[in-house]
XYZ file of C-alpha atoms in Angstrom:
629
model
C 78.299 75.629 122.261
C 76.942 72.144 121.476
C 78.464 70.991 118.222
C 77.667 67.711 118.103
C 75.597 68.116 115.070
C 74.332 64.336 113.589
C 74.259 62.938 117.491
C 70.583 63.077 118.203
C 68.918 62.074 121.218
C 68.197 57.994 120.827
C 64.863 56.975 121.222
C 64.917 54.155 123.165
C 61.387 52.584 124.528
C 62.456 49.423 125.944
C 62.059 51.836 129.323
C 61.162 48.574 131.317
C 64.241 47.091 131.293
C 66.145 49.732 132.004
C 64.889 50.910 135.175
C 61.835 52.440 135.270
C 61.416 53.384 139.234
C 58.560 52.898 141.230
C 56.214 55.764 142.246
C 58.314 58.509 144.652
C 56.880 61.856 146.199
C 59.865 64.501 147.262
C 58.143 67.126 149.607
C 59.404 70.088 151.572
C 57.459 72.277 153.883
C 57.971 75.934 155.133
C 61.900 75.291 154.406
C 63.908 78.644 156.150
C 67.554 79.496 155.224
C 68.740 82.830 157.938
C 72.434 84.234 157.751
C 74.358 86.415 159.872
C 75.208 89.719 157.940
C 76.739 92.674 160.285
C 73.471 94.246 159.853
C 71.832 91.698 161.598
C 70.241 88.180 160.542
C 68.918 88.347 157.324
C 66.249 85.677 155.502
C 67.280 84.131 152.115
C 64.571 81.727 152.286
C 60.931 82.463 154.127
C 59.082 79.315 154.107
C 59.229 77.718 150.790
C 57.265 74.752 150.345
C 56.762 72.410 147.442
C 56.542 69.034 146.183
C 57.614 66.672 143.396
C 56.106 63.408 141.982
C 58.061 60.234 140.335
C 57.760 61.059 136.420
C 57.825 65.010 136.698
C 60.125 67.463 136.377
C 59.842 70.570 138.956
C 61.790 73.997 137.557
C 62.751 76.199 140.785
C 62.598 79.972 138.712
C 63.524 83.289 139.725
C 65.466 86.609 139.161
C 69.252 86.414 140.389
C 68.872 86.736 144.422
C 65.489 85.383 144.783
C 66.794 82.160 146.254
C 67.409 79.280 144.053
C 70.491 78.158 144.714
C 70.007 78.208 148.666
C 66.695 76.440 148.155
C 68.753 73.830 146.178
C 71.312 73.299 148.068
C 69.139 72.921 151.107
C 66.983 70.073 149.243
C 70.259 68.446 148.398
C 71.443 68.477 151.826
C 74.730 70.502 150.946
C 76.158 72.140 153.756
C 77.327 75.786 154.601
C 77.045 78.821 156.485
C 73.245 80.011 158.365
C 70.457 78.537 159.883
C 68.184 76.115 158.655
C 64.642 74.914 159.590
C 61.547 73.099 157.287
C 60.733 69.492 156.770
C 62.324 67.858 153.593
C 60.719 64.272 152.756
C 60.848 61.335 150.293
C 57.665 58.998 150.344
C 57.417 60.844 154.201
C 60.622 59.822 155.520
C 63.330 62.415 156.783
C 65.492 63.305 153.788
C 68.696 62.131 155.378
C 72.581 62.014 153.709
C 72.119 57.837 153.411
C 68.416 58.364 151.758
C 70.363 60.384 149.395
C 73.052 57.939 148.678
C 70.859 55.509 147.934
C 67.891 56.815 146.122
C 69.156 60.286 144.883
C 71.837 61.911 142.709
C 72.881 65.587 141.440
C 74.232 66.894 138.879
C 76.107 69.987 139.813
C 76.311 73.148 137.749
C 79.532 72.644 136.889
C 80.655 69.436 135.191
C 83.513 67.143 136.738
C 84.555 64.582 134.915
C 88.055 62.773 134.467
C 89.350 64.472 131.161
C 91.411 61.833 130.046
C 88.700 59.064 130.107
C 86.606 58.809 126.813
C 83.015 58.602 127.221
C 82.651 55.111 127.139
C 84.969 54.270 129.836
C 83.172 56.974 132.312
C 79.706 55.625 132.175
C 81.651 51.716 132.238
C 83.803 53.289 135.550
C 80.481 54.007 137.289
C 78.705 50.819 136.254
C 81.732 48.888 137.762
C 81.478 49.993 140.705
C 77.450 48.785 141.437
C 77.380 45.392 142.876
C 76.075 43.710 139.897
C 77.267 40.854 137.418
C 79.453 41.850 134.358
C 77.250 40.752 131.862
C 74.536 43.082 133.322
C 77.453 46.188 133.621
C 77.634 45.751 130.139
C 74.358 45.856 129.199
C 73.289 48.530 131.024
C 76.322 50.737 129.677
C 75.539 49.847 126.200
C 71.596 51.298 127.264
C 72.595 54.339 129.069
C 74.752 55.399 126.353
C 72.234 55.244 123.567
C 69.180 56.387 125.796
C 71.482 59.687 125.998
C 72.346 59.846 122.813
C 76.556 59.050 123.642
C 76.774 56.248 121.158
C 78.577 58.548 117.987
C 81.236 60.101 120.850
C 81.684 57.211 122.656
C 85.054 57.149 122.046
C 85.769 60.766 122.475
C 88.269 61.815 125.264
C 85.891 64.020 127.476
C 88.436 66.976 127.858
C 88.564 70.188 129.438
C 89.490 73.620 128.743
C 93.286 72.719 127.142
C 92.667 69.311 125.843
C 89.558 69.061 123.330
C 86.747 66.452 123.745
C 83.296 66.338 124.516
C 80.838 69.240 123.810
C 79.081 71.386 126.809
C 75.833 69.540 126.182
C 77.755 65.901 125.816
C 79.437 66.647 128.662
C 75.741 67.461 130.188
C 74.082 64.220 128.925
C 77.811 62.371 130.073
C 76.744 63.769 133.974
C 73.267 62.377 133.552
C 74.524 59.011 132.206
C 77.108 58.644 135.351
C 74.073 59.342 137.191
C 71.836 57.041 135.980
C 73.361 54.258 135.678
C 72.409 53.807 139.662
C 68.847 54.192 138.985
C 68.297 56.886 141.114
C 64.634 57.695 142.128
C 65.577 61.871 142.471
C 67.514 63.653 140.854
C 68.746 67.404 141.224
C 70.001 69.423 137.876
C 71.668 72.644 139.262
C 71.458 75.582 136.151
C 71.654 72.604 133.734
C 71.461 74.767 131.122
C 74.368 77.025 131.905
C 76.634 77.412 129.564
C 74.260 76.203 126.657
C 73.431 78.037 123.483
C 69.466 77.791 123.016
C 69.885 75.075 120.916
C 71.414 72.973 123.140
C 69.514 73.846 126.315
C 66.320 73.160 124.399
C 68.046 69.882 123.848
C 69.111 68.827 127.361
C 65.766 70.070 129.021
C 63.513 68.405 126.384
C 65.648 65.072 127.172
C 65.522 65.792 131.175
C 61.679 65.895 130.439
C 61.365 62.633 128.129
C 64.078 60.799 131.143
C 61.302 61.937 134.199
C 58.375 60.594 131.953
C 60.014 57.623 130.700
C 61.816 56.127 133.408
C 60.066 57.734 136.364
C 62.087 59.618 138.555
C 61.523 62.961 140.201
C 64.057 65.728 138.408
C 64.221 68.835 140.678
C 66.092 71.842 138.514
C 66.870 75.159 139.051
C 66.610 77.485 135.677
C 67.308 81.059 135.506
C 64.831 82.224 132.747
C 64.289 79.539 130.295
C 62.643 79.838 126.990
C 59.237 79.467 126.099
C 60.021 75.887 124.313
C 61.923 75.142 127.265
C 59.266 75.798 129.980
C 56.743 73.620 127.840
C 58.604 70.784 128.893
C 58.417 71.139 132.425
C 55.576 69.497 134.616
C 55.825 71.746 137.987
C 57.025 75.903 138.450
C 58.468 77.332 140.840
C 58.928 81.305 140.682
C 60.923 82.444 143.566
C 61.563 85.975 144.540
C 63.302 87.664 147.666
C 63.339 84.236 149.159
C 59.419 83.863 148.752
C 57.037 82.142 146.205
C 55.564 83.835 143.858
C 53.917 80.606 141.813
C 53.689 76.983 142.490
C 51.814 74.440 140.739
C 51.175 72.917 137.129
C 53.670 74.539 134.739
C 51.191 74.908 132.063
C 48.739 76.720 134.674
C 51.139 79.851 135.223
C 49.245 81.680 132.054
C 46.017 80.973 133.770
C 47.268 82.461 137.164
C 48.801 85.434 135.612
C 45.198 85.928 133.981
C 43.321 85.832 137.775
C 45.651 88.444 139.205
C 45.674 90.764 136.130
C 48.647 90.303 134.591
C 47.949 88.917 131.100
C 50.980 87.297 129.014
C 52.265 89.779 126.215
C 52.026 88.248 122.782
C 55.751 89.061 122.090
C 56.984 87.202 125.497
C 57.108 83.713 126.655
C 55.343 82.860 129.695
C 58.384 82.651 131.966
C 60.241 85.544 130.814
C 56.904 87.650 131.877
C 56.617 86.171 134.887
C 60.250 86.352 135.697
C 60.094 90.303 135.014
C 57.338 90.684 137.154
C 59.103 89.413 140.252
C 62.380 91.049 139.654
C 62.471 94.179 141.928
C 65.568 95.400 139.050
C 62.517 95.846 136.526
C 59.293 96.469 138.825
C 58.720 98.554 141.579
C 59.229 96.464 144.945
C 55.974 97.235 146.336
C 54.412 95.795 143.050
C 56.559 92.846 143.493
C 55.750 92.380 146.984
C 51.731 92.838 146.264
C 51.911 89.868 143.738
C 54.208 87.864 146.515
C 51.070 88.662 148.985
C 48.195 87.421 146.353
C 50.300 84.420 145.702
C 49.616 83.465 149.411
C 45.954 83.832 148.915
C 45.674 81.813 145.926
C 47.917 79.283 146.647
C 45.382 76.859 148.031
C 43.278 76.761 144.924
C 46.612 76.838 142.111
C 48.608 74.398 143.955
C 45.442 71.929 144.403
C 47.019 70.734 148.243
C 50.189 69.688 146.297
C 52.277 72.516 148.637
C 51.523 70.187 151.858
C 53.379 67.472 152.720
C 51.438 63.839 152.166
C 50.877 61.191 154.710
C 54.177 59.105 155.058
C 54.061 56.082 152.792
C 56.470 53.217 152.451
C 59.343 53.112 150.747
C 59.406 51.335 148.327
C 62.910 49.041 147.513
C 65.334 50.248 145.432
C 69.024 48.944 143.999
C 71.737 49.209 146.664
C 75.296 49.868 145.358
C 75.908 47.302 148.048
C 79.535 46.580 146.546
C 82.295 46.013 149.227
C 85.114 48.114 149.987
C 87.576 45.592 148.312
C 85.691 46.308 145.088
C 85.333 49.310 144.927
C 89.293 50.263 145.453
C 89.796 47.660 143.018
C 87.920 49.825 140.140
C 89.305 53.281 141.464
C 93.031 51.953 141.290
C 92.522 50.648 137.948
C 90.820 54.125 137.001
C 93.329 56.225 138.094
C 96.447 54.232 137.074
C 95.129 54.393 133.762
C 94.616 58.390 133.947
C 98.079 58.594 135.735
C 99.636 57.133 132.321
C 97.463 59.506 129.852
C 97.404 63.107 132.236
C 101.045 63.775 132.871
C 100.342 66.405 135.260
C 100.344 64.816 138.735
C 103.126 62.195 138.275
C 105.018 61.405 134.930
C 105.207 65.465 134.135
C 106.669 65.957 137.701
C 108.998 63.165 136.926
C 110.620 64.809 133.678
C 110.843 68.020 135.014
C 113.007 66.127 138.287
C 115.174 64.922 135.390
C 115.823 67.818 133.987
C 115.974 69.973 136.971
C 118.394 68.105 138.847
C 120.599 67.347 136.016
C 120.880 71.095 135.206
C 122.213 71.169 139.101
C 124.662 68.614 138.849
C 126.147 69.985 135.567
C 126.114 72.991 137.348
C 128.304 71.801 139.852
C 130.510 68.953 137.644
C 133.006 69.551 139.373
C 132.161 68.314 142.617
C 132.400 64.877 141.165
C 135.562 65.408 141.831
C 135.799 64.055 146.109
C 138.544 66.323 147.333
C 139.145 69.225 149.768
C 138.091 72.269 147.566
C 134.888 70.276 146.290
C 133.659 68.999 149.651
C 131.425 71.714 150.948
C 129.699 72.025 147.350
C 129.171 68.414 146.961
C 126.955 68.756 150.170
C 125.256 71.956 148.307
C 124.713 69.566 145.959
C 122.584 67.173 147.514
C 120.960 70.198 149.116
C 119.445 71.185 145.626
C 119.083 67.609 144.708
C 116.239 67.437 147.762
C 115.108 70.660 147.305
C 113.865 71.316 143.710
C 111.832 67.901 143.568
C 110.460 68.388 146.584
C 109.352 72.081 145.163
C 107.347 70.875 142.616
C 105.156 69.087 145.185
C 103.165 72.402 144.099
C 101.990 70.817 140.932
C 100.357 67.932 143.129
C 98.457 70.907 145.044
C 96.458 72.201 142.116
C 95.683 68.596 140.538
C 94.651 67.173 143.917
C 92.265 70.291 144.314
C 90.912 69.844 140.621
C 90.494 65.633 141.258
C 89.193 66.430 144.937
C 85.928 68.249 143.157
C 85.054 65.475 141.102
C 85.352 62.814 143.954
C 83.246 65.107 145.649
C 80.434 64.784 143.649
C 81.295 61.061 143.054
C 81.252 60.310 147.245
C 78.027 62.342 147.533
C 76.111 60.725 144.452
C 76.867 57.072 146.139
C 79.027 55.982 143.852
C 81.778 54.404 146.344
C 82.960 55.404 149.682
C 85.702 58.451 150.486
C 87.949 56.071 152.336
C 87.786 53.670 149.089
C 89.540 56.289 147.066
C 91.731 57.204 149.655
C 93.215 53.847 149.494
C 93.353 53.733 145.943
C 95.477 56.628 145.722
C 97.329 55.747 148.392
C 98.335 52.490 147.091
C 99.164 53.878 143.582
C 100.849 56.826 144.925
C 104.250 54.282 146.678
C 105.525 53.761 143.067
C 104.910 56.588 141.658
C 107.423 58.323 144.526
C 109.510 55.769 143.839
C 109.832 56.650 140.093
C 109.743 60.215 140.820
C 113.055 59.697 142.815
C 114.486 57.580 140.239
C 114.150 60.406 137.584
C 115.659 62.288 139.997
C 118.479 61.152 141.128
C 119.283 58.466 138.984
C 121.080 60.547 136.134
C 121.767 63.720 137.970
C 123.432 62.083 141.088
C 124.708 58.747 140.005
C 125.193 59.469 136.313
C 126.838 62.854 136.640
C 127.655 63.454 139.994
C 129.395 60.430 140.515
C 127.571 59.618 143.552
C 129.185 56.690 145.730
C 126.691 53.741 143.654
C 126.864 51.034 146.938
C 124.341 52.967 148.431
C 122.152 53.478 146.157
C 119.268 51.391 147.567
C 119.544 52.993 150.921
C 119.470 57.066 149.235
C 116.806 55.651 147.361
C 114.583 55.113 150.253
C 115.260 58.152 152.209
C 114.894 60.351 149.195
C 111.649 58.233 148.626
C 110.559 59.090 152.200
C 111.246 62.933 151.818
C 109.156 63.649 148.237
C 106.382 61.098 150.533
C 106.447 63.890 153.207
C 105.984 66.933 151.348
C 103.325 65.151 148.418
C 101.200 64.468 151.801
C 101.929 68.009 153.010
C 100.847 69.045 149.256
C 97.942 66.546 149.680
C 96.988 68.178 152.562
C 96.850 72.021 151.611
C 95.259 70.710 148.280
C 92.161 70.398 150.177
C 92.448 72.779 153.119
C 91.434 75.273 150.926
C 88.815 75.650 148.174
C 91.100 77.973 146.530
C 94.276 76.457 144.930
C 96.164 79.755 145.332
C 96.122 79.856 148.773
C 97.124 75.766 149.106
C 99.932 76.582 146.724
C 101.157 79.857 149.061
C 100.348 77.348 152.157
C 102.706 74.502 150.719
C 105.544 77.000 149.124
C 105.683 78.534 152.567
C 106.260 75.001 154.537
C 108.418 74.008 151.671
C 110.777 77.293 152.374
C 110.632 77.100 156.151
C 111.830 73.626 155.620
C 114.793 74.651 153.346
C 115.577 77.723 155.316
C 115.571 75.874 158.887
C 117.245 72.118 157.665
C 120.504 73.586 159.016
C 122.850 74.470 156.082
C 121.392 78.246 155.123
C 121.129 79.725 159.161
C 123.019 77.740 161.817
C 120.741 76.204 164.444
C 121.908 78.482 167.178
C 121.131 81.588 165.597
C 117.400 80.864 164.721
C 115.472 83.044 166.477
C 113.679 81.252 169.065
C 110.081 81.528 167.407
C 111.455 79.800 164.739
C 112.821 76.788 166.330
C 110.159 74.407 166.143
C 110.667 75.069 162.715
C 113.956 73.109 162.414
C 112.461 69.937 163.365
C 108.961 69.726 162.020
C 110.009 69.549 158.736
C 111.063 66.969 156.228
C 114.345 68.851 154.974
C 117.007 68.299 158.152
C 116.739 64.453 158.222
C 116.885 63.931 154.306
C 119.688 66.392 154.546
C 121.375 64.792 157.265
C 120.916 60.925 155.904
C 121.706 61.727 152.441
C 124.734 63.571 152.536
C 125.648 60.766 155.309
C 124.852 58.145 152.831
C 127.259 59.900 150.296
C 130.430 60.649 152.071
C 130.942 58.170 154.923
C 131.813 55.039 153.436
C 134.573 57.761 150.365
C 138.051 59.273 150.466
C 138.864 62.627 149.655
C 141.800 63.715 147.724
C 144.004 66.261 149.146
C 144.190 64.791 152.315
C 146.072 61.615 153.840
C 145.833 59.858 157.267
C 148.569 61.457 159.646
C 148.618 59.750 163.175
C 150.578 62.671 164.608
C 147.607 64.681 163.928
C 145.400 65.160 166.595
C 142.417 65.105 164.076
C 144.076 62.195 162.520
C 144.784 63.606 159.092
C 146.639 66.381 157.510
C 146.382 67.848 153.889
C 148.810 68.677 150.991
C 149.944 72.091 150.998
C 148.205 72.660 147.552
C 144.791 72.485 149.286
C 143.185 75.490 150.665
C 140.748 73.957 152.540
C 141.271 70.457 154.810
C 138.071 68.922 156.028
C 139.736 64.902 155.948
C 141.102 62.001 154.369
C 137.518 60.064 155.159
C 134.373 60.294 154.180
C 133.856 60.435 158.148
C 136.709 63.254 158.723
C 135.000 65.259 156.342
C 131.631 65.143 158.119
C 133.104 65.195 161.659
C 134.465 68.909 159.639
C 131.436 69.606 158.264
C 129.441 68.698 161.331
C 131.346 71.785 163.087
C 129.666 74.069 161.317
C 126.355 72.821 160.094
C 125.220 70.709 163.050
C 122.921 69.154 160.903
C 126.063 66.927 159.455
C 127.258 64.072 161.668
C 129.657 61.051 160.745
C 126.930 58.836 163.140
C 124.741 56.547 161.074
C 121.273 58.076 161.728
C 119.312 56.823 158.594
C 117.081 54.321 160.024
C 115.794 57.553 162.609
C 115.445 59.585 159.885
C 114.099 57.246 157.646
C 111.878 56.965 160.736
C 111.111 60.487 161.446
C 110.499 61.341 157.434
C 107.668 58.566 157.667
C 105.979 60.088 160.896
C 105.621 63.671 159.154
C 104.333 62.751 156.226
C 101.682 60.316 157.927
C 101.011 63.731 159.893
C 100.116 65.409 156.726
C 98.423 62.206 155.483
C 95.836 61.719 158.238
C 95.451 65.911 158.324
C 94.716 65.487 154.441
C 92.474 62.225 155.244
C 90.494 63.466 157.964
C 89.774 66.976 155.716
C 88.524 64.856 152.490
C 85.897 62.678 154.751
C 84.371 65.548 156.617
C 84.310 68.276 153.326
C 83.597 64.852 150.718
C 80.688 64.356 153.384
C 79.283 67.956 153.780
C 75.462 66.738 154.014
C 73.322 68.793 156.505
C 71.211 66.608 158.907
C 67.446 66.193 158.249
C 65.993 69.247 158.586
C 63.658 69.568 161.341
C 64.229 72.137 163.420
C 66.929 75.422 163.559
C 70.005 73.983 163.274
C 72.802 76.114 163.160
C 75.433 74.823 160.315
């Protein structure tokens, strides 16, 4: 419910100066959507054609099923299953993914935006990022945000469902401000009205209106049944029904149509909730339904006054290019995000305290293999075993926040706002420290402070453990988006995560893996952190119990108090240790594995990079003929 009460919507009539565009036509002609279905191919969409004029807004109506949401997402060039095949045009030129970029915007359904960030410092985020001078950022921030009313909230976290903020219809007016702050010449409002108590969708549609009149752009918006007040704001209907059109033409000419074919609007019902009933095959008989689908055809010539045919190409006219380098543009995002990583604790600083907390309940848990000597030895290298594994384990946190942030990049990267491979920088580059703070919290207490961990190697642990949580936060990168479901990213990660654990060589010896398996114990981070950290630990130590013996053969012999005898030195015990997990060796190895760590997480990182582009680019190509998606 919109509760913003006193925040009315700012009249502001200095339109000129903020952008008003030039004159635009958006046309589509006999647009088809086919799927495959085991019955056969079935048509969502049977030649749908329409048009759209700079100032106007066009509502695309129907029952649930009739075909809105394919016919929008074919207009706005998102990508999925079926077959395609129409002409979609703006000023006569094919409707590509770069004449989208830089002329049109959408504003899904849903509403992304970066909870943490107040109002203000979205809509100054997205004016950063054009390629214009700072003094003109600012002024057009300070517009945007009274033109949509913004001003009293400006200040106001957005928020999401645990963290209060913004109101559903602030949040609505936020997603048009983002968006206009390019300019656009289109625009495309998917259900903008879900969610929305009358009130407020009154509100946001009467504003959409007064925005398309003022400023000139098309608006193209899908509406399941709007209200009478509502409708009377649109220019152009749309009434779709089993993938055909039922009406198309001058909003305010529906009652006049629905007069001609004998099917008078009821004083107790608004014009679009009649019309809407009448093409719903839940509420009249299909063969009525498919009767008033036939007369539309016959009287479409006459109601839609040509405006279903596609005009004569035109020029296109010049609009504002983002135009801002790459440079830039990582510039802004690393600034954005650094400042959400320090309010949202859930990627990084969260994951940090619970490493703290975690790994110091494992080293109290085993104090007493602070102690170096015989009886501790093999529980010391438990130890670091848990030390590597829990951190790494919460790696699943990163999987659900990456797949919440990838949606509103997403919609970011398609609007224009800055390039995929801009943010993957960004987030690369601010991602280094952060692993290197996560391993401090880590380790820094638990192993140095409690375990008594051997402190003139703490530079070199450091860095391997670094490596490791680097490895498995780009194998959680990667499942965050190989998936549009979370869950199964989180199952995909906790799996590689165990596999890794299982297979590092401590829990099953190497030898009896079954051979399936035994890639298994080498693709994965676990055996070289293992191997370099419990390395870096015991080499350079003694261990009480023992004492060098040169009539040994092994070069050492224990007290007769000790039940165990693994060795005097730190590389006795390993050559021991190494015996029975092969994992273990006294050799120096850390610069391999240090090596090898890097290598599989850049695996993970260019799976996860080459996944964002293509899904963060999911634009079909003009539509011309039967493609196949």
């Amino acid at each position: 419910m919109d509760t913003e009460g006193s925040v009315e919507l700012a009249e502001v009539r200095d339109v000129e100066s903020f952008g008003k565009r030039d004159a635009h036509e958006f046309c589509f002609r006999d647009c088809r959507f086919t799927v495959s279905t085991k019955a056969g191919e079935k048509s969502v969409l049977k030649g749908i054609t329409g048009s759209a004029r700079s100032g106007e807004v066009l509502a695309i109506m129907g029952p649930s099923g009739a075909g809105k949401t394919q016919l929008m997402n074919l207009l706005s060039l998102i990508d999925g299953p079926g077959a395609v095949s129409g002409d979609v045009t703006l000023n006569g030129k094919p409707f590509t993914r770069e004449l989208f970029m830089k002329y049109a915007g959408q504003v899904p359904q849903a509403d992304f935006h970066w909870a943490f960030l107040t109002c203000r410092e979205t809509v100054q985020v997205a004016a950063d990022l054009l390629n214009i001078p700072q003094a003109e950022r600012e002024k057009r921030v300070a517009k945007i945000m009274k033109r949509t009313g913004l001003e009293g909230c400006s200040d106001v976290r957005v928020g999401n469902q645990f963290i209060p903020g913004l109101s559903g219809g602030q949040k609505r007016r936020l997603s048009l401000a983002v968006l206009l702050i390019r300019r656009p010449a289109l625009v495309f409002l998917d259900e903008p009205t879900s969610g929305l108590d009358a009130a407020a969708a009154c509100q946001i549609m009467n504003f959409v209106a007064e925005l398309a009149r003022d400023l000139h752009i098309i608006v193209v918006a899908t509406i399941h049944q709007p209200s009478a007040t509502v409708f009377a704001g649109f220019h152009g209907a749309m009434v779709l029904s089993d993938g055909r059109v039922a009406y198309q033409g001058a909003a305010q000419s529906l009652i006049t149509y629905l007069d001609r074919i004998e099917k008078p609007l009821p004083s107790e019902m608004g014009v679009a909730e009649w019309c809407l009933d009448l093409v719903n095959r839940e509420f009249t008989d299909p063969t009525e339904v498919d009767r008033l689908l036939d007369v539309w055809s016959e009287n479409e010539a006459e109601f839609c006054g040509g405006r279903g045919e596609a005009p004569p190409p035109t020029p296109m006219t010049e609009v504002e290019s983002l135009g801002s380098s790459m440079l830039h543009e990582v510039a802004v995002l690393l600034k954005r995000h650094a400042v959400l990583t320090i309010r949202d604790p859930t990627i990084y600083l969260g994951r940090a305290f619970v490493n703290l907390f975690a790994c110091l309940f494992f080293s109290i848990v085993y104090i007493e293999s602070r102690n170096y000597n015989q009886e501790q030895a093999t529980y010391h290298m438990f130890l670091v075993m848990w030390l590597c594994g829990v951190p790494a384990c919460m790696g699943i946190i990163a999987v659900f926040a990456f797949n919440i942030e990838f949606h509103s990049i997403k919609a970011e990267v398609k609007n224009g706002m800055y390039r995929a491979t801009s943010y993957l920088v960004a987030k690369s580059i601010l991602e280094v420290p952060m692993m290197f703070i996560l391993s401090i919290f880590a380790i820094s207490c638990s192993a140095y402070g409690v375990s008594n961990y051997n402190g003139d190697y703490y530079f070199e642990f450091m860095l391997v453990f670094t490596a490791m949580l680097w490895s498995f936060e780009c194998m959680a990168q990667a499942m965050s988006v190989s998936f549009d479901n979370p869950l199964l990213g989180a199952m995909g990660f906790m799996n590689m995560w165990f596999c890794s654990f299982l297979f590092a060589g401590i829990m099953v010896p190497e030898k009896d893996v079954p051979w399936p398996f035994k890639a298994m114990i080498y693709l994965f981070p676990f055996r070289y952190s293992l191997a370099s950290l419990i390395y870096l630990d015991f080499h350079d130590t003694t261990f009480d119990g023992a004492y060098l013996d040169a009539n040994d053969p092994r070069g050492y012999s224990c007290t007769d108090s000790t039940t165990w005898c693994y060795g005097y030195t730190g590389k006795q015990v390993l050559d021991s240790l190494g015996q029975t997990y092969k994992t273990i060796s006294s050799e120096d190895h850390t610069v391999r594995d240090f090596s090898l760590l890097l290598a599989i997480g850049a695996f993970f990182k260019l799976q996860y990079l080459v996944i964002f582009v293509q899904k963060s680019a999911a634009h079909r190509v003009p539509i011309k003929t039967a493609i196949k998606a």
